[in-house]
Every structure is written in structure tokens, then in C-alpha cells.
PDB file of C-alpha atoms (C1' of nucleotides) in Angstrom:
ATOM      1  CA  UNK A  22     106.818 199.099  43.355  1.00 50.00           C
ATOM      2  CA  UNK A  23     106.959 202.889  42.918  1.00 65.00           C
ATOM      3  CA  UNK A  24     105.891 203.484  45.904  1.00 71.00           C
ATOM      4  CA  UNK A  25     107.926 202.131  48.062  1.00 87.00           C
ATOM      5  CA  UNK A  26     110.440 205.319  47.226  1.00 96.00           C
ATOM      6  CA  UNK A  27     108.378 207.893  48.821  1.00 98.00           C
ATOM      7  CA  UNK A  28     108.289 205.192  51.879  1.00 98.00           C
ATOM      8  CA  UNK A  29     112.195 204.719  52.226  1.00 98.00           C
ATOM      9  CA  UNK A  30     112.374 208.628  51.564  1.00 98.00           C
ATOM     10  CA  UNK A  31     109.789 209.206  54.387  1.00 98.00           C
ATOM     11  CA  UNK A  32     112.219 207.128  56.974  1.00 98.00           C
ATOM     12  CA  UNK A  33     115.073 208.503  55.719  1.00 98.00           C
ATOM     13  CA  UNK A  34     113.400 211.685  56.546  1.00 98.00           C
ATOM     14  CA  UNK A  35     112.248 210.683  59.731  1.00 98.00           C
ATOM     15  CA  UNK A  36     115.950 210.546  61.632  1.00 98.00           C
ATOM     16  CA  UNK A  37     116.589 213.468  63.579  1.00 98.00           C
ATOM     17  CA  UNK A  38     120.596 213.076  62.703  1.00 98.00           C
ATOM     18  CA  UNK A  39     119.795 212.790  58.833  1.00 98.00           C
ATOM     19  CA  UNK A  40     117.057 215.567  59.042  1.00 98.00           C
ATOM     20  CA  UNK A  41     119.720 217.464  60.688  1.00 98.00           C
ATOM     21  CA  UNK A  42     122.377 216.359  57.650  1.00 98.00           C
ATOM     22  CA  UNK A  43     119.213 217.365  55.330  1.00 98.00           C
ATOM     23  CA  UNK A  44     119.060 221.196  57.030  1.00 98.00           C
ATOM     24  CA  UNK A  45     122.853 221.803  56.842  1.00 98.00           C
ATOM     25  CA  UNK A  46     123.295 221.296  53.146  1.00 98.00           C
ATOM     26  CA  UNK A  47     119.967 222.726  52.507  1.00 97.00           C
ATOM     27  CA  UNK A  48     120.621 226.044  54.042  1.00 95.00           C
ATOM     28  CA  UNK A  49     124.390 225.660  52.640  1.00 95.00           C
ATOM     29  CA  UNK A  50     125.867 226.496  55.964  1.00 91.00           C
ATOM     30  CA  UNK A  51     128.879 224.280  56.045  1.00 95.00           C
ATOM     31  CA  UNK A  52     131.915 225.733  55.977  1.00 93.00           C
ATOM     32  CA  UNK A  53     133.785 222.674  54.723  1.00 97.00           C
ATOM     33  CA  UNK A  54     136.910 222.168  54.955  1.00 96.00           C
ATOM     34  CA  UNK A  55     137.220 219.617  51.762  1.00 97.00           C
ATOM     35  CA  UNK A  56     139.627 221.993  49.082  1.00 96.00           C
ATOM     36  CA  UNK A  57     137.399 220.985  46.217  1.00 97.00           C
ATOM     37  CA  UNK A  58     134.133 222.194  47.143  1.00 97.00           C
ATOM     38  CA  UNK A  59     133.009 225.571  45.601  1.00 95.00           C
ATOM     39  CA  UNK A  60     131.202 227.493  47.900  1.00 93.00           C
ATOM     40  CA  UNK A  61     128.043 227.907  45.572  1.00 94.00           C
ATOM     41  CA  UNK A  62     128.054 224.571  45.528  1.00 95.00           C
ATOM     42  CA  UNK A  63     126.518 224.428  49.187  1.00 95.00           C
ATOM     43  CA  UNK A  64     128.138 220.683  49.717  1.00 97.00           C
ATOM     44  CA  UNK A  65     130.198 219.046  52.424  1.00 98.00           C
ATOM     45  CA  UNK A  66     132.488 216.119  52.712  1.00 98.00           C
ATOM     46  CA  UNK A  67     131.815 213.428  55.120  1.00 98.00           C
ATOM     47  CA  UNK A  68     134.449 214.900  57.616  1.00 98.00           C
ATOM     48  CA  UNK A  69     132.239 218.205  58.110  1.00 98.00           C
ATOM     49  CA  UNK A  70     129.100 215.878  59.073  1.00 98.00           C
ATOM     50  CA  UNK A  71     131.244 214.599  62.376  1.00 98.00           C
ATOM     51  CA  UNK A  72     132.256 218.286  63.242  1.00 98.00           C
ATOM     52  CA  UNK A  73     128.928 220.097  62.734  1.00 98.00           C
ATOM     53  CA  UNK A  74     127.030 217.157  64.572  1.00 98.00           C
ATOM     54  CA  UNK A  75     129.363 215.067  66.550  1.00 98.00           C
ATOM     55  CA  UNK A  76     128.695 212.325  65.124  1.00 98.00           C
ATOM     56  CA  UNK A  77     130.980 209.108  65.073  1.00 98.00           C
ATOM     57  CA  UNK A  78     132.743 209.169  61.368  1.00 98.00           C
ATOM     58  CA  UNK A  79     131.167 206.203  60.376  1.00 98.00           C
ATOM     59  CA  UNK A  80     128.115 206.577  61.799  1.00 98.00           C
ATOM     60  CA  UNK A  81     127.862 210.173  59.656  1.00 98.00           C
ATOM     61  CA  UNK A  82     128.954 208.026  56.488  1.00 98.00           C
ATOM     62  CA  UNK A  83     126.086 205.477  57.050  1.00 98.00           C
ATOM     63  CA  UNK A  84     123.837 208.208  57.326  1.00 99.00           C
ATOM     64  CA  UNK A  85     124.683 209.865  54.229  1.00 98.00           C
ATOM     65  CA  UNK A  86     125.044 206.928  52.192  1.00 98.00           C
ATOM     66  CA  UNK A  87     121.279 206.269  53.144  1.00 98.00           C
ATOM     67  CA  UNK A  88     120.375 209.142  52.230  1.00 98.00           C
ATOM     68  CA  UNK A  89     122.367 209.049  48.809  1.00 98.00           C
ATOM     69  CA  UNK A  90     120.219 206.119  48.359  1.00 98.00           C
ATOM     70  CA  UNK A  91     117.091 207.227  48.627  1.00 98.00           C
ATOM     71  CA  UNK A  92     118.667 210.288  46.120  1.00 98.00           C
ATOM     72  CA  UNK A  93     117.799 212.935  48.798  1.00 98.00           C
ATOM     73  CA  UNK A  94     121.196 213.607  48.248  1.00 98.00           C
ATOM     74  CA  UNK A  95     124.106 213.254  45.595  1.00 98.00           C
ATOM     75  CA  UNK A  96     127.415 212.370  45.992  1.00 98.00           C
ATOM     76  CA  UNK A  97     130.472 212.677  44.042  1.00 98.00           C
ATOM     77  CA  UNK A  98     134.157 211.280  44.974  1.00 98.00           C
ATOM     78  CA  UNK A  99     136.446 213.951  44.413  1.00 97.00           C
ATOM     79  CA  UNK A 100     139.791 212.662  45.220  1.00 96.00           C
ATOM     80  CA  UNK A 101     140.371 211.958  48.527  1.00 97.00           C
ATOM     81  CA  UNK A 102     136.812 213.377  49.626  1.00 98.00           C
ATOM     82  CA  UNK A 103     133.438 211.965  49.174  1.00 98.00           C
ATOM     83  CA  UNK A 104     131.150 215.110  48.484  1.00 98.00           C
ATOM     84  CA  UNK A 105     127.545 215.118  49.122  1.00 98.00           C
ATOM     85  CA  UNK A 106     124.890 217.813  47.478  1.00 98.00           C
ATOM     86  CA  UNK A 107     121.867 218.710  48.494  1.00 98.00           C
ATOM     87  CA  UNK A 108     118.985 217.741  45.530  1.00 98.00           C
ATOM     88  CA  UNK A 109     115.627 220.069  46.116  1.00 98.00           C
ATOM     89  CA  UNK A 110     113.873 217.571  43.104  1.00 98.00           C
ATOM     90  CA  UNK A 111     113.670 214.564  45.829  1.00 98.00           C
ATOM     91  CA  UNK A 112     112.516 216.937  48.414  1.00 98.00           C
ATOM     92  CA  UNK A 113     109.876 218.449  45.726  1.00 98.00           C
ATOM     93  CA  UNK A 114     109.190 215.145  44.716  1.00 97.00           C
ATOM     94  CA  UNK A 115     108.346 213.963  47.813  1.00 98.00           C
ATOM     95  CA  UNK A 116     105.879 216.929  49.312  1.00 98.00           C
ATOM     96  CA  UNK A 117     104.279 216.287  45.514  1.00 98.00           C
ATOM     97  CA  UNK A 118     103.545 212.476  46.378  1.00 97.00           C
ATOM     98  CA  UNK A 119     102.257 213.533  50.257  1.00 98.00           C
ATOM     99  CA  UNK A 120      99.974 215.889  48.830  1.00 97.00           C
ATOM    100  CA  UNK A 121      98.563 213.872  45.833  1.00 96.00           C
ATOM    101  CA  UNK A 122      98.458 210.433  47.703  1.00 97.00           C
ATOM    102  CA  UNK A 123      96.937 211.724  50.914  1.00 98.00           C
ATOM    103  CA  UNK A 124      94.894 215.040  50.230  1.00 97.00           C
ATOM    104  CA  UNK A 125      91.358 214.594  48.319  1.00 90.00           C
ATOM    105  CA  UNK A 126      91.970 215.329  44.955  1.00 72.00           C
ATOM    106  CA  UNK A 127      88.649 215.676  44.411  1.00 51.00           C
ATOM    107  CA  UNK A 128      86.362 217.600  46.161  1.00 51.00           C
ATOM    108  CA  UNK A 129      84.220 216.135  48.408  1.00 45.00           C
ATOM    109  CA  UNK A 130      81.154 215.305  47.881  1.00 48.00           C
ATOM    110  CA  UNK A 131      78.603 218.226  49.314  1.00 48.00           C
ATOM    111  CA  UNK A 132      77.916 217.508  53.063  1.00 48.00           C
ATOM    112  CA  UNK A 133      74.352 217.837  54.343  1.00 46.00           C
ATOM    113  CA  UNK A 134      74.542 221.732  56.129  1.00 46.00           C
ATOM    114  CA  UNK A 135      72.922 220.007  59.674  1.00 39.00           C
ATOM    115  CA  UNK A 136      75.682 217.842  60.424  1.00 36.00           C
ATOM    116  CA  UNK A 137      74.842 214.475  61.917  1.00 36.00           C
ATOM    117  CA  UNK A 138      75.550 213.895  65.493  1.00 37.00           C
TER     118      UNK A 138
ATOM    119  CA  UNK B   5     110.400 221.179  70.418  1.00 51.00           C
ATOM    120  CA  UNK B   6     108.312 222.252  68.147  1.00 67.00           C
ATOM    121  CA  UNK B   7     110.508 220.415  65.322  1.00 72.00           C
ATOM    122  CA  UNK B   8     109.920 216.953  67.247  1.00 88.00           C
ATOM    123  CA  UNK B   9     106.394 216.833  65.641  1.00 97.00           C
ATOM    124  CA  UNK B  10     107.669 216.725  62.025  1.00 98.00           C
ATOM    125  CA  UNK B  11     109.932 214.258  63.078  1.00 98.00           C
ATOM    126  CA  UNK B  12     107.027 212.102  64.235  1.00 98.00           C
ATOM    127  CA  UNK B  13     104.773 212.754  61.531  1.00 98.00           C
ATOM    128  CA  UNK B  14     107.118 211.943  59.331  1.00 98.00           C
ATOM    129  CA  UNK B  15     108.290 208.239  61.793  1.00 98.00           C
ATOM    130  CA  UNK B  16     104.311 207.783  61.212  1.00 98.00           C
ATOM    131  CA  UNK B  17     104.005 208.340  57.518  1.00 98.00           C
ATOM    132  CA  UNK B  18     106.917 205.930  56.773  1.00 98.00           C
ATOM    133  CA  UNK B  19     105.342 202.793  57.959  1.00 98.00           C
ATOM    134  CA  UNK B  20     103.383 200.650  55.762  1.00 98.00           C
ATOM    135  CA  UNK B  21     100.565 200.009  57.130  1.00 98.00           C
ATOM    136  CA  UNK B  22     100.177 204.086  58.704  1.00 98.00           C
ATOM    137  CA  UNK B  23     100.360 205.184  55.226  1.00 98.00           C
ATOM    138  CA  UNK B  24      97.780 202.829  53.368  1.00 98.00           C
ATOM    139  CA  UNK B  25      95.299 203.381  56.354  1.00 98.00           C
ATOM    140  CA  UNK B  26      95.861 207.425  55.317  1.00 98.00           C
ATOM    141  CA  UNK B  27      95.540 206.224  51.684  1.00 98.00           C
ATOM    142  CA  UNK B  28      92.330 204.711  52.350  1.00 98.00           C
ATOM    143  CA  UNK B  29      90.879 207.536  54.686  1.00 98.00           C
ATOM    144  CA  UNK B  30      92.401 209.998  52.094  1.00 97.00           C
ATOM    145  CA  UNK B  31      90.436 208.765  49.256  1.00 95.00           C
ATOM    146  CA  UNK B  32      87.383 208.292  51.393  1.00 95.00           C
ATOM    147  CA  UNK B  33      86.946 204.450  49.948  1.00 91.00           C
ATOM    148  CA  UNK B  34      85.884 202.923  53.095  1.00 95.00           C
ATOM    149  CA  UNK B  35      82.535 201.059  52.887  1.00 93.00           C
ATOM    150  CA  UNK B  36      82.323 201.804  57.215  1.00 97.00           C
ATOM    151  CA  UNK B  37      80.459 199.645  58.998  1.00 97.00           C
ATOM    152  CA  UNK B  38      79.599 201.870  61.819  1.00 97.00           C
ATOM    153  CA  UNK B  39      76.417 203.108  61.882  1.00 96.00           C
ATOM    154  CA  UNK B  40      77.525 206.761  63.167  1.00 97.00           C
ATOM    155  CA  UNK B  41      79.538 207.518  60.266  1.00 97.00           C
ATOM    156  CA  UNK B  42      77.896 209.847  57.476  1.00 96.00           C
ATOM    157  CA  UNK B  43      79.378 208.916  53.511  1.00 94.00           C
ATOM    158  CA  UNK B  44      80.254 212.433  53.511  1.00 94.00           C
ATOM    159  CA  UNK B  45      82.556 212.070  56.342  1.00 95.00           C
ATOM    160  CA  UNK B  46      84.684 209.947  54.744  1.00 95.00           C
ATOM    161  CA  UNK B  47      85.093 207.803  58.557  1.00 97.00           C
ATOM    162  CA  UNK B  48      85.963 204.970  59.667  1.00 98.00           C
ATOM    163  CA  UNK B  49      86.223 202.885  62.607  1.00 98.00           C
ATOM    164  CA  UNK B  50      88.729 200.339  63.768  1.00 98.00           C
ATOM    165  CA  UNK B  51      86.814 197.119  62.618  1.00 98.00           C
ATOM    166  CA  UNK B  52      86.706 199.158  58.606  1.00 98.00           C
ATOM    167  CA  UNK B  53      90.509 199.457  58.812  1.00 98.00           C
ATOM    168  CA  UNK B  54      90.908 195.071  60.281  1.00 98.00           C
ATOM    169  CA  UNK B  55      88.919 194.205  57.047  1.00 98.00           C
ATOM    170  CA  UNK B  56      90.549 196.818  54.274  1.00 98.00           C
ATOM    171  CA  UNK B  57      94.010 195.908  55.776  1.00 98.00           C
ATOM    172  CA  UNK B  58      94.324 192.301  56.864  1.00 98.00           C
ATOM    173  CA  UNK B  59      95.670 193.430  60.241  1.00 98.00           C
ATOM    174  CA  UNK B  60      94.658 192.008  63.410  1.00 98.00           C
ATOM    175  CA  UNK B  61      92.417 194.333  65.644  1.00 98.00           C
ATOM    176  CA  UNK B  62      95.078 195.140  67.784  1.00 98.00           C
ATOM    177  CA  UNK B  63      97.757 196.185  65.466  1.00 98.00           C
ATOM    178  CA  UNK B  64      94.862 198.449  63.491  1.00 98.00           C
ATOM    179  CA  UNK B  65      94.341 199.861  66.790  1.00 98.00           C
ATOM    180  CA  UNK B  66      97.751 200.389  67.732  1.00 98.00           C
ATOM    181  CA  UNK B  67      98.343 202.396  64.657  1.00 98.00           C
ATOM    182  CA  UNK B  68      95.676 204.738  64.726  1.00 98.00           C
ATOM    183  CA  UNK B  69      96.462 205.582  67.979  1.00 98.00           C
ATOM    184  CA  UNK B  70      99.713 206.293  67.019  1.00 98.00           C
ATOM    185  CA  UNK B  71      98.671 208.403  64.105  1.00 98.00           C
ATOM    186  CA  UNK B  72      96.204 210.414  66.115  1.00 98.00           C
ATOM    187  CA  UNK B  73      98.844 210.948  68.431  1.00 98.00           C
ATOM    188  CA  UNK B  74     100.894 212.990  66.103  1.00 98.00           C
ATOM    189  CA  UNK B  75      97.877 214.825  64.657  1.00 98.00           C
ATOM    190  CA  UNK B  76      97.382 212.705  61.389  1.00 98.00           C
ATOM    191  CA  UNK B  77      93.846 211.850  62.017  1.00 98.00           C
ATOM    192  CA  UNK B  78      91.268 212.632  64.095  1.00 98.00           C
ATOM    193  CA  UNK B  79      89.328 210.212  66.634  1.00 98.00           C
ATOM    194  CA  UNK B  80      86.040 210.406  67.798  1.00 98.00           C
ATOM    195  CA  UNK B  81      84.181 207.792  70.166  1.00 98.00           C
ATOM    196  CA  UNK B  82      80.951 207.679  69.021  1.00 98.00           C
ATOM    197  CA  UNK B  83      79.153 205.289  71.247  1.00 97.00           C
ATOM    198  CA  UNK B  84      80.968 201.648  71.038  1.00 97.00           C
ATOM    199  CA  UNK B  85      82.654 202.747  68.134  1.00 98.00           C
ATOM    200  CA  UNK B  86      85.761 205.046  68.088  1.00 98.00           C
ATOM    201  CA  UNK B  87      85.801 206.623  64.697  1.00 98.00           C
ATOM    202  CA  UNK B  88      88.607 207.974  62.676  1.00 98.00           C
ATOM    203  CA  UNK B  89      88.816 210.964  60.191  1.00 98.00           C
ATOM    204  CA  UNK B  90      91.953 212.066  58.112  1.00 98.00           C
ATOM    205  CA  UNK B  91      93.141 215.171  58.563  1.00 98.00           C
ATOM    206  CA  UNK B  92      94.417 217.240  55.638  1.00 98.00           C
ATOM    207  CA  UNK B  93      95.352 220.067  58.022  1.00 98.00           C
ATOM    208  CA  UNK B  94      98.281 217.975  58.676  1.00 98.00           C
ATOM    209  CA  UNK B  95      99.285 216.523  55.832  1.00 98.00           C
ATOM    210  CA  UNK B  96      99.758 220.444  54.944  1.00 98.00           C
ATOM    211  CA  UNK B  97     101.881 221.148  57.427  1.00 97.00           C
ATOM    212  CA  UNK B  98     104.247 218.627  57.002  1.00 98.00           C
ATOM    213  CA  UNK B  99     104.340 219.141  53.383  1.00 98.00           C
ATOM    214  CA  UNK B 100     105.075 222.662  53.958  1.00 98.00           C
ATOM    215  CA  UNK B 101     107.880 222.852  57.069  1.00 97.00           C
ATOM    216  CA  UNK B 102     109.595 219.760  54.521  1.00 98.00           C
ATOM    217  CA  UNK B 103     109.758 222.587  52.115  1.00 97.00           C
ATOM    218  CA  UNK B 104     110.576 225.200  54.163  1.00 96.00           C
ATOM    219  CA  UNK B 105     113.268 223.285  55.931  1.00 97.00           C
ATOM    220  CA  UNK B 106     114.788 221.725  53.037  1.00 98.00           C
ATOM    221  CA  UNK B 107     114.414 223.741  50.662  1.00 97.00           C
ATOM    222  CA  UNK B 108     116.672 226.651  49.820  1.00 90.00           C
ATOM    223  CA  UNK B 109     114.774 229.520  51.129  1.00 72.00           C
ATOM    224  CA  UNK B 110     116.420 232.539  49.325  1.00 51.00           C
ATOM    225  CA  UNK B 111     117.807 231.759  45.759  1.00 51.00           C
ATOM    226  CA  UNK B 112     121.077 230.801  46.005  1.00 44.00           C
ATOM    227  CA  UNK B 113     124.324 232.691  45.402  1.00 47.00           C
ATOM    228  CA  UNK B 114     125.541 233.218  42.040  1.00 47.00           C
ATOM    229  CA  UNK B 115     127.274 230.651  40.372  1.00 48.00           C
ATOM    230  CA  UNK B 116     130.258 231.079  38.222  1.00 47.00           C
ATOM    231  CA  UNK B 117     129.213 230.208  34.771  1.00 46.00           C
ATOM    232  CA  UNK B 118     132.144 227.856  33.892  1.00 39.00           C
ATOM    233  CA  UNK B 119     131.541 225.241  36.958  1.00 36.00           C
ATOM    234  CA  UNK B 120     134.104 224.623  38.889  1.00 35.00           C
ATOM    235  CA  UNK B 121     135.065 220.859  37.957  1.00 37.00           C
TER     236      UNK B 121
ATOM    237  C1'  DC C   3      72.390 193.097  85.702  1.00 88.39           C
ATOM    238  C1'  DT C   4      73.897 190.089  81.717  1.00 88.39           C
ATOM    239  C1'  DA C   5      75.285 189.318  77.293  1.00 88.39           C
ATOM    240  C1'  DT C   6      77.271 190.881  73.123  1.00 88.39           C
ATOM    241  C1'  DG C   7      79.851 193.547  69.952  1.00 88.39           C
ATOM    242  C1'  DA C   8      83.670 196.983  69.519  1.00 88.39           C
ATOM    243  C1'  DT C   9      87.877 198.590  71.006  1.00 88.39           C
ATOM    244  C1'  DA C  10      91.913 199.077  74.231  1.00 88.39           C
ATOM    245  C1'  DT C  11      95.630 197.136  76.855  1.00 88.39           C
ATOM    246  C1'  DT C  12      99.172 193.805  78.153  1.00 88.39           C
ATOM    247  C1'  DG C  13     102.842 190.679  77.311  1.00 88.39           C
ATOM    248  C1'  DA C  14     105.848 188.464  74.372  1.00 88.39           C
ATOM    249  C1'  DT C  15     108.608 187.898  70.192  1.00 88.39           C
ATOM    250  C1'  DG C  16     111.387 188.851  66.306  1.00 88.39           C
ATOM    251  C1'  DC C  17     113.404 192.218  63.515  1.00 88.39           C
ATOM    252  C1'  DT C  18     115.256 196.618  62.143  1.00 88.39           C
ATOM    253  C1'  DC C  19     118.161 200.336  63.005  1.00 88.39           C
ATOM    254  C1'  DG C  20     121.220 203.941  65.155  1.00 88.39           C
ATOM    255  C1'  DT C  21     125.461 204.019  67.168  1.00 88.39           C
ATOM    256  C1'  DC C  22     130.375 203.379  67.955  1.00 88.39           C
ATOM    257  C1'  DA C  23     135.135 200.989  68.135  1.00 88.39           C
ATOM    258  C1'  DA C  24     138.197 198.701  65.356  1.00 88.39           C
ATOM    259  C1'  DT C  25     139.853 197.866  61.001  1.00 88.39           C
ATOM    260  C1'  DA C  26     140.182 198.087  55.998  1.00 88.39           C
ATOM    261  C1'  DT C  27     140.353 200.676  51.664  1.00 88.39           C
ATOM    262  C1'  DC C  28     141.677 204.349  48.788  1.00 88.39           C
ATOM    263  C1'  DG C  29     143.855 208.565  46.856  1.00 88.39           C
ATOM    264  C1'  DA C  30     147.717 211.604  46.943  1.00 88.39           C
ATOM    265  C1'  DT C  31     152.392 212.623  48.013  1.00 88.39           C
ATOM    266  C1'  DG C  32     157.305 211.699  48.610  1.00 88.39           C
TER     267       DG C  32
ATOM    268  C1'  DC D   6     156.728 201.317  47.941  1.00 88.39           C
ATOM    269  C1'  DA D   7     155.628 203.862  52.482  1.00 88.39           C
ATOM    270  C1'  DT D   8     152.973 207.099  54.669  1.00 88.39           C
ATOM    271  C1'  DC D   9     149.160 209.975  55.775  1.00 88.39           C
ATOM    272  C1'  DG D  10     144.626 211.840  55.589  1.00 88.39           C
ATOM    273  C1'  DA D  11     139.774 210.738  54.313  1.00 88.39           C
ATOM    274  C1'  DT D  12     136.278 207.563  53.995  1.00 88.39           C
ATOM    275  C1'  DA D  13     134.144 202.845  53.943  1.00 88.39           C
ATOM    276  C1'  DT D  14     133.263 198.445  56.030  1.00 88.39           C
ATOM    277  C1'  DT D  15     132.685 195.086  59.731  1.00 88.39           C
ATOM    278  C1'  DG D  16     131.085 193.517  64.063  1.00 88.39           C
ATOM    279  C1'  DA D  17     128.645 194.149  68.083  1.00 88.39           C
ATOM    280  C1'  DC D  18     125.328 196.110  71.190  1.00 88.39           C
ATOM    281  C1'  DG D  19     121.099 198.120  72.747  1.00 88.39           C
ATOM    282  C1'  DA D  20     116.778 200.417  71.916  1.00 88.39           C
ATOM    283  C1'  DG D  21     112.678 200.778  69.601  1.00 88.39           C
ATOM    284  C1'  DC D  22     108.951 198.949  67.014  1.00 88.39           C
ATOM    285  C1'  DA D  23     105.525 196.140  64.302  1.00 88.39           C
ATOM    286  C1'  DT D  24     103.000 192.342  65.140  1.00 88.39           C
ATOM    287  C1'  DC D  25      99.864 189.072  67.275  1.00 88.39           C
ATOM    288  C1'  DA D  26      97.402 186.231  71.047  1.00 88.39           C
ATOM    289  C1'  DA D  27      95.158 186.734  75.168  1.00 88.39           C
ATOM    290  C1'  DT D  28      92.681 189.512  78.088  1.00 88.39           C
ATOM    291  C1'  DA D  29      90.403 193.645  79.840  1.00 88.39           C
ATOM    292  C1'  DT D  30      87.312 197.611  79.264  1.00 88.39           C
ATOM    293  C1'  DC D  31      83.290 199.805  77.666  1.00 88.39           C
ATOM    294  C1'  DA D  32      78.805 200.881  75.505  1.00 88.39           C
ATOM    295  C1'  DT D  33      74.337 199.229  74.365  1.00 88.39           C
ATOM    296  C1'  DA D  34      70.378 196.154  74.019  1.00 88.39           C
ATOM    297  C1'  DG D  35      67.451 193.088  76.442  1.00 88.39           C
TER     298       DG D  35
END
DNA sequence: CTATGATATTGATGCTCGTCAATATCGATG
DNA sequence: CATCGATATTGACGAGCATCAATATCATAG
């Protein structure tokens, strides 16, 4: 199903260490220290996960690859380094689906003006 | 924190069964069988979300407790029953601290035009 | 007060997941 | 090939959670 996406994106979401991945890249505040990263490009390598949160290496390449694979971020291997970019259209994508699967569309049908209880 | 709440809201939106019970109080499709809820209101009570979802009266409990607790719906005991109500308020505000956390706030710096790899 | 319907709580169980240490893989460089 | 830096994988552990059965609470009608 579709929508288990905007599910696996919402628990991806929901992890205060990927959240905190999420703000880094999103803000582009990483001063990484991987030689092939432009700085326009506002990415990191795995290596600048562990120093800006502490995180155990491999526990800051599990969290990124989960998040690569819910695409609310992409990564590129660039020789030694494993890049990872922020991508805005999952983020977008997923406010659009919060909004239009759990806000009326419609709206609501006109309420009597006493109230009821 | 303030940023716990997202955090939760979003821990709550990512289960199954949380976000169909939204879906259903969203779309205002519940035939309630409480007497105390208007159509306009677009309620329900626990014994509505049991038959729409299959769960067991417990575990329909259990989650709209934990929904109200972070805001997503509101609850109102109205005599034996406790009735529910979605809350669009919050659905907003999640929508919008997503975007304004994830998103690039200011536009970004200017790339060079001929990329970089 | 008693009975009944509606919901909340408790206890238990199985599963998922976040985390790290240890180890393996992989690219670049001599 | 041998080495080194960067990342991925494996294995294990503990915490949290979704779920249900059983039971308790609570409101209302009689």
C-alpha cells in the first residue's frame, strides 16, 4: 500500500536522534569534514553524525540508512565517504499527506448555533 | 521541552491503528452509537472506534488515551460514555513546526552553476 | 441499593527497535 | 599486496510498546 510510506516516514520522524540528523542537514550546519562535499550542498558524511551527536558510528549509520529509506534523505558514495542530503520533497510530501488525510477537506456540515449539551 | 511534543505527536501518528482512528474521526464517518454525540460533531466514543477497528476495548482505549495525551483529540465524558473529537488544531501544528524545522528556512546559498561533481 | 452497559486499569506476552562493541568491507594510497 | 581511514554489518542486550484477557470502576435506570 501507499500508505504505508507516510507511516514508516512518520516513525522515522518520530526518533529524537534522527529528528536531530533531520535538523542538522536541514539547517546545513555541518561543517563536515568529508573533502568532497560542497558547502552549498548542505550534506554530511556519516563521520560528522558521531561528532555533532555522539552517537556510536554505527548506530549514526543505522540511523541514516533508515532514513535514506524512507527517502527523507539521499545518499551518494563518494569515494571513501557515504554522503547524505537533505530532500525538502519527502518533508513536503509528508505535511501534504497529514493535512489531506487528517484535516476535513470538506467543510463541515453547518452546526446547529445552540450547541447540544 | 517544548520540542518533546512533536516528537510524541509524531510517535502517535506513526502507529497503525492511532492513525486510522484519526482517519476515521477526520472524515467524520463514524455512525456513533452514543446518544450524546450530535452528527455535526463528528464524535465518537470508545465502543464506535471497537466496531470500525476490530480492536479489543482495551487496546481502543489505550490508544485514545494516548492520543489525547499528546493533544491529537479531544475527550469528553459525557455521562457513561467518554467521547472523542479530532482536533485539527493539532494536526496544524505538527504540520507546521515539521516544516519549519525541516525545512530550509531562508533560501539557500548560491550555488555554483557548474555543480561540483 | 442492584443490575447493566460503557470504559478504565492491571498483568502478561511477544515483538520491535535503539544502542553499542566487535568485526568486516571498501576505497585510496604507497 | 599492505595499510589506513571511512563506513557497513553482525550479534547481543535492554527498554518500550501494541495487544489482549481478566478485572475494576463508574454512571444510569429501575
Amino acid at each position: 500500500m501507499d500508505h504505508d510510506i507516510v507511516l514508516a516516514q512518520l516513525a522515522a520522524l518520530a526518533d529524537p536522534s534522527r529528528f536531530h540528523i533531520l535538523q542538522l542537514l536541514a539547517r546545513g550546519s555541518v561543517a563536515t569534514s568529508c573533502e568532497r562535499i560542497e558547502a552549498f550542498e548542505n550534506g554530511c558524511c556519516v563521520g560528522d553524525v558521531v561528532a555533532e551527536t555522539g552517537l556510536s558510528q554505527p548506530t549514526a549509520s543505522h540511523h541514516l540508512k533508515a532514513l535514506e529509506k524512507v527517502h527523507l534523505v539521499r545518499r551518494e558514495v563518494r569515494g571513501p565517504w557515504t554522503c547524505y542530503f537533505p530532500n525538502p520533497e519527502a518533508i513536503e510530501e509528508v505535511t501534504a499527506r497529514l493535512r489531506s488525510e487528517l484535516l476535513p477537506s470538506a467543510p463541515r456540515v453547518d452546526a446547529p448555533q445552540g450547541g447540544c449539551c
